[in-house]
mmCIF file of C-alpha atoms in Angstrom:
data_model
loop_
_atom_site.group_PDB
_atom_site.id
_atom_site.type_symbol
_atom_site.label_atom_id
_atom_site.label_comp_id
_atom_site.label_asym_id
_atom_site.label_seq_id
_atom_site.Cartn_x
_atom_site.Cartn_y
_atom_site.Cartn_z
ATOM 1 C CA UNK A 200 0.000 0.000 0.000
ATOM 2 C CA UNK A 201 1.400 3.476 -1.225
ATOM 3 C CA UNK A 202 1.240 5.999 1.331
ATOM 4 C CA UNK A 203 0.161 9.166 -0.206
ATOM 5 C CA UNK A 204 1.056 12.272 1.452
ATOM 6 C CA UNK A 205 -0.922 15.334 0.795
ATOM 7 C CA UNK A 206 0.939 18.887 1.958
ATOM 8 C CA UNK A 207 -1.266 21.532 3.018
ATOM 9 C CA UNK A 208 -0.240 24.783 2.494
ATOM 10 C CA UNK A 209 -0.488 26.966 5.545
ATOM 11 C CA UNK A 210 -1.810 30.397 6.156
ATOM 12 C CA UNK A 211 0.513 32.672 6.592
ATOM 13 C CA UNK A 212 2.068 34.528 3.874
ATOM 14 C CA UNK A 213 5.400 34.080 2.032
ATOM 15 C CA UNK A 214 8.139 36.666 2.064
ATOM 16 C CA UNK A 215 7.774 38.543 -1.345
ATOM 17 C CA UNK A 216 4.116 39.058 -0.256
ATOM 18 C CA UNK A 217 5.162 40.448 2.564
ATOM 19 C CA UNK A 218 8.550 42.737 0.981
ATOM 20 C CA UNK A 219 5.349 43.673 -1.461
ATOM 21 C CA UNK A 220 3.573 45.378 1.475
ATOM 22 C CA UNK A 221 6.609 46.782 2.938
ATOM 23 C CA UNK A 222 7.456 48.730 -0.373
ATOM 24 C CA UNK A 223 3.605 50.317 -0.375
ATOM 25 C CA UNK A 224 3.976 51.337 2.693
ATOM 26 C CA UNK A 225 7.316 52.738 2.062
ATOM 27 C CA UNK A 226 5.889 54.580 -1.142
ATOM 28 C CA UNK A 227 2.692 55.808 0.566
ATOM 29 C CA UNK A 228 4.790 56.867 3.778
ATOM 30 C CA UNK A 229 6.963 59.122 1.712
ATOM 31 C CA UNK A 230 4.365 60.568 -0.456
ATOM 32 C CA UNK A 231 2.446 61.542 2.742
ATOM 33 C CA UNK A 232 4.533 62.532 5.396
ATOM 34 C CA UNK A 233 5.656 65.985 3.525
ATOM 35 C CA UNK A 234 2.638 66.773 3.393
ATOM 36 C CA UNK A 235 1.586 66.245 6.809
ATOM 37 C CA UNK A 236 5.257 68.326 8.099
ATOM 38 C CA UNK A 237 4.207 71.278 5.885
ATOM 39 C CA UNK A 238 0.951 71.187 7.953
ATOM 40 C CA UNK A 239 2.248 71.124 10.552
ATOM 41 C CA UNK A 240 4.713 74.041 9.555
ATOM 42 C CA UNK A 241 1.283 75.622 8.163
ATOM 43 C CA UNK A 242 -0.210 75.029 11.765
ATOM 44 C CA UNK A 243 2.531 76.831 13.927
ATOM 45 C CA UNK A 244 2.574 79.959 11.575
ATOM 46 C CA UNK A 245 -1.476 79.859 12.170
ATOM 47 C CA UNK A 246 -0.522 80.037 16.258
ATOM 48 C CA UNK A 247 1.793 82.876 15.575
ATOM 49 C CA UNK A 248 -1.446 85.279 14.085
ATOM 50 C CA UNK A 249 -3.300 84.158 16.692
ATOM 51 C CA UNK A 250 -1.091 84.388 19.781
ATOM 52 C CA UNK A 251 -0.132 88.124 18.962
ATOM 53 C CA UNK A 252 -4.038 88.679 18.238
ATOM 54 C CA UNK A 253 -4.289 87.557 21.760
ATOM 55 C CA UNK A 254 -1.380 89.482 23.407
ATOM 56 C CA UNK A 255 -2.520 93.150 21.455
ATOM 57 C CA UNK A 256 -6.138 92.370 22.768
ATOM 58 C CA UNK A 257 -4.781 91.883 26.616
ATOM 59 C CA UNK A 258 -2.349 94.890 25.878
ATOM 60 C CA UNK A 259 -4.991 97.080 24.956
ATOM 61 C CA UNK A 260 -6.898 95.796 28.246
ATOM 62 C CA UNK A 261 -3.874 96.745 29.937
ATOM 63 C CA UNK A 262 -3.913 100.197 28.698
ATOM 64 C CA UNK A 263 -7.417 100.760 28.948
ATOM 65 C CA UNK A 264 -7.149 100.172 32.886
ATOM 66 C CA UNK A 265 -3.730 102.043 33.340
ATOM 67 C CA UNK A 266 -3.619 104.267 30.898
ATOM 68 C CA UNK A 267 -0.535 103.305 29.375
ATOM 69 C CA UNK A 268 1.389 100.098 27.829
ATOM 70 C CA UNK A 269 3.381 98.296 29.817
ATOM 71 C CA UNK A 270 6.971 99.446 29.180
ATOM 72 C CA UNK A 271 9.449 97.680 27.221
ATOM 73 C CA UNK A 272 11.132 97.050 30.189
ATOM 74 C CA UNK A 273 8.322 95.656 31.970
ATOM 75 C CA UNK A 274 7.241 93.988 28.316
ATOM 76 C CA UNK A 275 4.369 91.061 28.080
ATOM 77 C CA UNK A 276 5.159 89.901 31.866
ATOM 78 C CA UNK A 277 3.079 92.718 32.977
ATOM 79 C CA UNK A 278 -0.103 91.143 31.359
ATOM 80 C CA UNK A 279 0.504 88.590 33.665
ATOM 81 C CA UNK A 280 2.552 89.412 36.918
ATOM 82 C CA UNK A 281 1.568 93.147 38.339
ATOM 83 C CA UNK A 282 4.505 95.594 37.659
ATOM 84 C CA UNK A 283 6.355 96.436 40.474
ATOM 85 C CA UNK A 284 5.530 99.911 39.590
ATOM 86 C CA UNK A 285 3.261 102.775 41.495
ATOM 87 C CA UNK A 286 1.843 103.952 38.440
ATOM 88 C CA UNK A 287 0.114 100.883 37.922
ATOM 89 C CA UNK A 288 -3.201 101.098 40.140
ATOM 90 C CA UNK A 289 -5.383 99.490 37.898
ATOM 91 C CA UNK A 290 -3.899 95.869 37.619
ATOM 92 C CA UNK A 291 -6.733 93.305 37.119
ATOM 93 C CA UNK A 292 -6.585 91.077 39.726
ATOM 94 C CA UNK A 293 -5.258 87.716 37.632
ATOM 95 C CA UNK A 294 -4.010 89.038 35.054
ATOM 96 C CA UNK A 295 -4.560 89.674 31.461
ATOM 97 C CA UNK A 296 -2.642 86.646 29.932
ATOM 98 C CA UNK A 297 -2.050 83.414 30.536
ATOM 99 C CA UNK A 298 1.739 82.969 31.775
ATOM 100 C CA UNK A 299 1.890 80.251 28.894
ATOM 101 C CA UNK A 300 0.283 82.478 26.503
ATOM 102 C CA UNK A 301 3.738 84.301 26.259
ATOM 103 C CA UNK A 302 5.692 81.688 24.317
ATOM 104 C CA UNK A 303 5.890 81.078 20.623
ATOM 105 C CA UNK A 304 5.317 77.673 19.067
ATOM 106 C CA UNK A 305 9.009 76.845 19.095
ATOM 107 C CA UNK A 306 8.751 77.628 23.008
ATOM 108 C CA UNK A 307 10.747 80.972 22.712
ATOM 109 C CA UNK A 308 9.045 84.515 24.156
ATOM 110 C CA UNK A 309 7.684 86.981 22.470
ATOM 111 C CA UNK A 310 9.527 89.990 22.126
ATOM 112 C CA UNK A 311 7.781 93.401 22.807
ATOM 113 C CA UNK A 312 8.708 96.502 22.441
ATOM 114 C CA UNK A 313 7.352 99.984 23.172
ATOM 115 C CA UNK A 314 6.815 102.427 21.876
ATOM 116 C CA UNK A 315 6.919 100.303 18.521
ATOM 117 C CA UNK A 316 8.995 101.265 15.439
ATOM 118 C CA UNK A 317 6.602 100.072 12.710
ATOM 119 C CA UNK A 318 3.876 102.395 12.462
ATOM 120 C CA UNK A 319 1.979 100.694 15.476
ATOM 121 C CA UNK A 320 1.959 101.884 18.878
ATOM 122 C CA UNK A 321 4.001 98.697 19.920
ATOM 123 C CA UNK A 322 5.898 96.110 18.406
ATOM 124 C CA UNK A 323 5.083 92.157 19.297
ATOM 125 C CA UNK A 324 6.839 89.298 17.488
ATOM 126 C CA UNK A 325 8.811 86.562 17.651
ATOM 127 C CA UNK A 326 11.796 85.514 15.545
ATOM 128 C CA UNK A 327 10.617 82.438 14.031
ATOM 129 C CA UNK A 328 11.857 78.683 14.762
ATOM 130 C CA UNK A 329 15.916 80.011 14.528
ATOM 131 C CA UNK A 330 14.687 82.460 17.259
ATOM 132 C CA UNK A 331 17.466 85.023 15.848
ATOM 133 C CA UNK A 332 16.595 87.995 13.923
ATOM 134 C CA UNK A 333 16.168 87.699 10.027
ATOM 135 C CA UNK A 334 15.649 84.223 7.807
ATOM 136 C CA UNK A 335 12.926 83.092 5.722
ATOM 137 C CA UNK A 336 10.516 80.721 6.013
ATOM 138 C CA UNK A 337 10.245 79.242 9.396
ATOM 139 C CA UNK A 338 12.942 81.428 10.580
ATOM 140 C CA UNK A 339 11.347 84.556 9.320
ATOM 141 C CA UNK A 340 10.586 86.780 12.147
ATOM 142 C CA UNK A 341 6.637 87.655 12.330
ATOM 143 C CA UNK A 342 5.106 90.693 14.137
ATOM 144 C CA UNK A 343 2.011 92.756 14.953
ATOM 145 C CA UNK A 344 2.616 94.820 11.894
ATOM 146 C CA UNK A 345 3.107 92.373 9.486
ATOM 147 C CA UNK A 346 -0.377 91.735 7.311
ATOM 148 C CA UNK A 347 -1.500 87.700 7.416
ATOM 149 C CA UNK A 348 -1.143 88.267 3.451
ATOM 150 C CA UNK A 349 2.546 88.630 3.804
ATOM 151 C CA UNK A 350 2.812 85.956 6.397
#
């Protein structure tokens, strides 16, 4: 009697099946991921706009109780710490701005100066991801008197 011996073939799958969905995902991950890291460039250049809309608001709510922007000196703390100063009686108890509120997306501070040099009445900005004056791009510096057009 002949023993006949039948192979089954087993689930899994062989290597070039395998290599086949390692390249995919290779292609896919390459097409995709500079798009998502200009989004994400996209999204901290968004936070920018809308952190120095934020800081001019509490500024202005600043002045509107004192009288007077804080002074270079004194600069975007004072929305947020009273000023060791006597002239400023009208300090809203808690603030005007979130301590955390005064740090750009690459977790540098906005600058501030007053009175400001660009045809506003103060100058707020940051210096971009290089966090040093000049550059393009990322490392463009962005301020309060720079249009979102330009930006």
């Amino acid at each position: 009697m002949k023993s006949t011996q039948k192979f089954q073939r087993s689930g899994g799958f062989t290597l070039i099946e395998i290599m086949v969905v390692v390249v995919i995902l290779g292609i896919l991950a390459a097409i995709v991921a500079p798009n998502v890291m200009r989004r994400i460039d996209d999204a901290q250049l968004t936070k920018v706009s809308s952190d120095l809309r934020t800081i001019e608001t509490a500024m202005n709510l600043y002045r509107m109780d004192n009288f007077r922007y804080p002074t270079t000196e004194q600069g975007i703390k004072a929305l947020y710490e009273k000023p060791n100063d006597s002239s400023v009686r009208n300090w809203k108890q808690g603030g005007y701005l979130d301590a955390t509120a005064s740090k750009d997306p690459w977790g540098n501070d906005y600058r501030y100066v007053y009175p400001g040099t660009h045809g506003k009445e103060f100058d707020l900005f940051t210096y971009g991801a290089d966090n040093q004056e000049g550059g393009e791009g990322l490392d463009a510096d962005i301020g309060n008197w720079v249009s979102e057009k330009q930006q």
